[in-house]
Short mmCIF file of the C-alpha atoms (twelve columns), coordinates in Angstrom:
data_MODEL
# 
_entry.id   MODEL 
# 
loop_
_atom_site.group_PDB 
_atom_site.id 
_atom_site.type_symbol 
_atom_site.label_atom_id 
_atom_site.label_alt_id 
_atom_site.label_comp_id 
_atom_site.label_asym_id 
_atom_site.label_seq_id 
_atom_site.Cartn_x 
_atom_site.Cartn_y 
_atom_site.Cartn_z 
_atom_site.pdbx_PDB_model_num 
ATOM 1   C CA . UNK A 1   102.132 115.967 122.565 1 
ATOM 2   C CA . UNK A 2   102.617 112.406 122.928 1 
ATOM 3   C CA . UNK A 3   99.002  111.823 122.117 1 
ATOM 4   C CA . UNK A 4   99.210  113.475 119.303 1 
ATOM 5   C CA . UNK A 5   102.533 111.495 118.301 1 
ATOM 6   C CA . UNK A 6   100.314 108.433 118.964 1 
ATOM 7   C CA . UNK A 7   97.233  109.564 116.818 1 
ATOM 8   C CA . UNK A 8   99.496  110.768 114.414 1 
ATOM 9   C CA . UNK A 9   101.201 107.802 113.799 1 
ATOM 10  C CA . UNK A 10  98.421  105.228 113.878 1 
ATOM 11  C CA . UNK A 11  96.603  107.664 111.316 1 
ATOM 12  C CA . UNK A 12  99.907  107.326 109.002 1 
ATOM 13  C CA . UNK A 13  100.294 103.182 109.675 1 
ATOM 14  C CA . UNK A 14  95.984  103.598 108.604 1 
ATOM 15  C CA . UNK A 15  96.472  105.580 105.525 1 
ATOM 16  C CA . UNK A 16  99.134  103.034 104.769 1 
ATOM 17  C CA . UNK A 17  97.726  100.227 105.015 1 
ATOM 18  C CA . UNK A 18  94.458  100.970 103.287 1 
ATOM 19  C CA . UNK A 19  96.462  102.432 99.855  1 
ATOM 20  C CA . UNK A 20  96.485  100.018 96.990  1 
ATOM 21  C CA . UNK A 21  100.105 99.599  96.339  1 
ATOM 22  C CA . UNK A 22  99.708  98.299  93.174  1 
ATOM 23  C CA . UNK A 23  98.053  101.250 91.870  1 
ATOM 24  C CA . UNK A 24  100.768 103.950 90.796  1 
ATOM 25  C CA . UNK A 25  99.936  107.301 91.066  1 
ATOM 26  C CA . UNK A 26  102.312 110.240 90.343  1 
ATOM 27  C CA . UNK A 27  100.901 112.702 92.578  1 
ATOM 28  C CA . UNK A 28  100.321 109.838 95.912  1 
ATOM 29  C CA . UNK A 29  100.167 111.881 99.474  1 
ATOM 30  C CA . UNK A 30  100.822 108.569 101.149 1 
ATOM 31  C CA . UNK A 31  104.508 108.388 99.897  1 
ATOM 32  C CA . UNK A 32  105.227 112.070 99.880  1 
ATOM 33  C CA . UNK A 33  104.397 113.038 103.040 1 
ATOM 34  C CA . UNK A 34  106.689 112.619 105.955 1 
ATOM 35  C CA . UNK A 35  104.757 112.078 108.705 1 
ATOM 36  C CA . UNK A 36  103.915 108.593 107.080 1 
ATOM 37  C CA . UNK A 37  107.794 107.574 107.308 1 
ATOM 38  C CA . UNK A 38  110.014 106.675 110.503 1 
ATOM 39  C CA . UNK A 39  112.432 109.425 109.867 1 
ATOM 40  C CA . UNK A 40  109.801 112.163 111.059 1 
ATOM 41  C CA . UNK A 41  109.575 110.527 114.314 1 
ATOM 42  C CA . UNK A 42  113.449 110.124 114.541 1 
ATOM 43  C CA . UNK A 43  113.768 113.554 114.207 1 
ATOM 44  C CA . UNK A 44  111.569 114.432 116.992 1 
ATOM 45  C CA . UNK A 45  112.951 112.028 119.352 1 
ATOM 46  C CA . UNK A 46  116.743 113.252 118.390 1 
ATOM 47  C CA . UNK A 47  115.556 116.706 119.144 1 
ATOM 48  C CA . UNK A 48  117.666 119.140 120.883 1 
ATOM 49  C CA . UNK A 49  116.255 120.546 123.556 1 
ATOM 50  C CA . UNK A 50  115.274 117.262 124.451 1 
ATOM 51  C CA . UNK A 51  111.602 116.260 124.649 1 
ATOM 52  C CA . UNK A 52  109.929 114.778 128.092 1 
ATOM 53  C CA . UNK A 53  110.948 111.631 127.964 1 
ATOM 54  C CA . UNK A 54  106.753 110.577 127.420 1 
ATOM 55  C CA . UNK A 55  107.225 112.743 124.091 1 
ATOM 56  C CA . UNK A 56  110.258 110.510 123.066 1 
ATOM 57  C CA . UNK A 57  108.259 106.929 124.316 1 
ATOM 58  C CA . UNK A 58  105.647 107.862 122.504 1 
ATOM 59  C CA . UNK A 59  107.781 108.488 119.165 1 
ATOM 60  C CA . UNK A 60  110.368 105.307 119.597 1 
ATOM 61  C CA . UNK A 61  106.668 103.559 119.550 1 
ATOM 62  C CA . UNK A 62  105.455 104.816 116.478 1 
ATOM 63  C CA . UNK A 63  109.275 104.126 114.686 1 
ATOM 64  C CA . UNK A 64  108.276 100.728 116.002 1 
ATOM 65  C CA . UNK A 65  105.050 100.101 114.602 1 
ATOM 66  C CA . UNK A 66  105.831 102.158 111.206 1 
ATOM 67  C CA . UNK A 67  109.032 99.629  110.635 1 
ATOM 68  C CA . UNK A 68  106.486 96.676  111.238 1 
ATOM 69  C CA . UNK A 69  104.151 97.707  108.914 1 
ATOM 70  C CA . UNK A 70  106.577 98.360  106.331 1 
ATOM 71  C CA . UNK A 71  106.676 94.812  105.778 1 
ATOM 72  C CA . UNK A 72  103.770 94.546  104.244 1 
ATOM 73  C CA . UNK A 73  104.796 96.832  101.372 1 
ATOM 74  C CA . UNK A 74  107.394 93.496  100.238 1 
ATOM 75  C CA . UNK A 75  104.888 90.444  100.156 1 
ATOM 76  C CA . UNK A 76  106.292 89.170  96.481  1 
ATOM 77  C CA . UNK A 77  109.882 90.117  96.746  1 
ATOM 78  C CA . UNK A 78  112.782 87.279  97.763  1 
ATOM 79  C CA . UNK A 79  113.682 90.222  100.774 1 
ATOM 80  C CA . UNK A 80  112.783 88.950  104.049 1 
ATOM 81  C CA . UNK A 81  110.861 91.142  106.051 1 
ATOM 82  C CA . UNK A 82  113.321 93.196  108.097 1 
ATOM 83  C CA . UNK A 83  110.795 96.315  110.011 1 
ATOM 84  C CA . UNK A 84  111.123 94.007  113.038 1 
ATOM 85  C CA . UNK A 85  114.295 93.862  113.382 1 
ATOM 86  C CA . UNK A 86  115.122 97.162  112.435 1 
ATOM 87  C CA . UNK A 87  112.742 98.756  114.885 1 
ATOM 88  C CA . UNK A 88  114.503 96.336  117.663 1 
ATOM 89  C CA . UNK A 89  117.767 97.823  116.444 1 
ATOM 90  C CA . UNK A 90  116.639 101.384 116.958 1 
ATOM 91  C CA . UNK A 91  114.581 100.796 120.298 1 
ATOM 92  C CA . UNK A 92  118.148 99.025  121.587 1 
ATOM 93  C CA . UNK A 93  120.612 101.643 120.252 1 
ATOM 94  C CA . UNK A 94  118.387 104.323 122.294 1 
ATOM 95  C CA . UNK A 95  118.103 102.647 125.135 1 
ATOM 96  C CA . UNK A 96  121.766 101.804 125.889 1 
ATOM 97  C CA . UNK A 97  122.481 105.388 125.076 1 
ATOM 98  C CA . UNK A 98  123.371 106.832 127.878 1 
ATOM 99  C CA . UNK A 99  122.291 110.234 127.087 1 
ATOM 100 C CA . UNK A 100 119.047 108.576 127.544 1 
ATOM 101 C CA . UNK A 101 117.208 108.553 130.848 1 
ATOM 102 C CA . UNK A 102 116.821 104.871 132.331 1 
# 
């Protein structure tokens, strides 16, 4: 499953960074569909049973590259771009957790 996780996410980071943005759409799969948002792979890492801890690597890896390519949804907004840091946040609040293994 952690391959999958892996495809999965790079697929979702792909179809998002290949969408026009600018281009509004009411009925846009990219932004309605939660495997393309952090959250899903959250979820799957909070899971209870826990997952093998591979499983949960792979997902903390694809929060971290989905909050890093977030960033490039904000190029002409005063916000500085924050997926970085966010995604350091997360990684660091899991791993000093100590229901975590080490």
């Amino acid at each position: 499953t952690a391959c999958g996780i892996a495809a999965l996410s790079t697929l979702a980071i792909l179809c998002q960074t290949t969408t026009d943005q600018t281009a509004k759409k009411k009925d846009d799969s990219t932004t309605t569909n939660p495997v393309n948002g952090a959250q899903f792979y959250m979820n799957i890492f909070e899971e209870e049973p826990r997952r093998p801890d591979v499983t949960r690597a792979a997902c903390a890896q694809a929060v971290a590259c989905i909050c890093c390519a977030a960033d490039r949804f904000e190029p002409n907004t005063l916000k500085p771009p924050l997926g970085l840091l966010t995604a350091l946040e997360y990684l660091l609040q899991k791993i000093i957790d100590p229901r975590n293994s080490p």
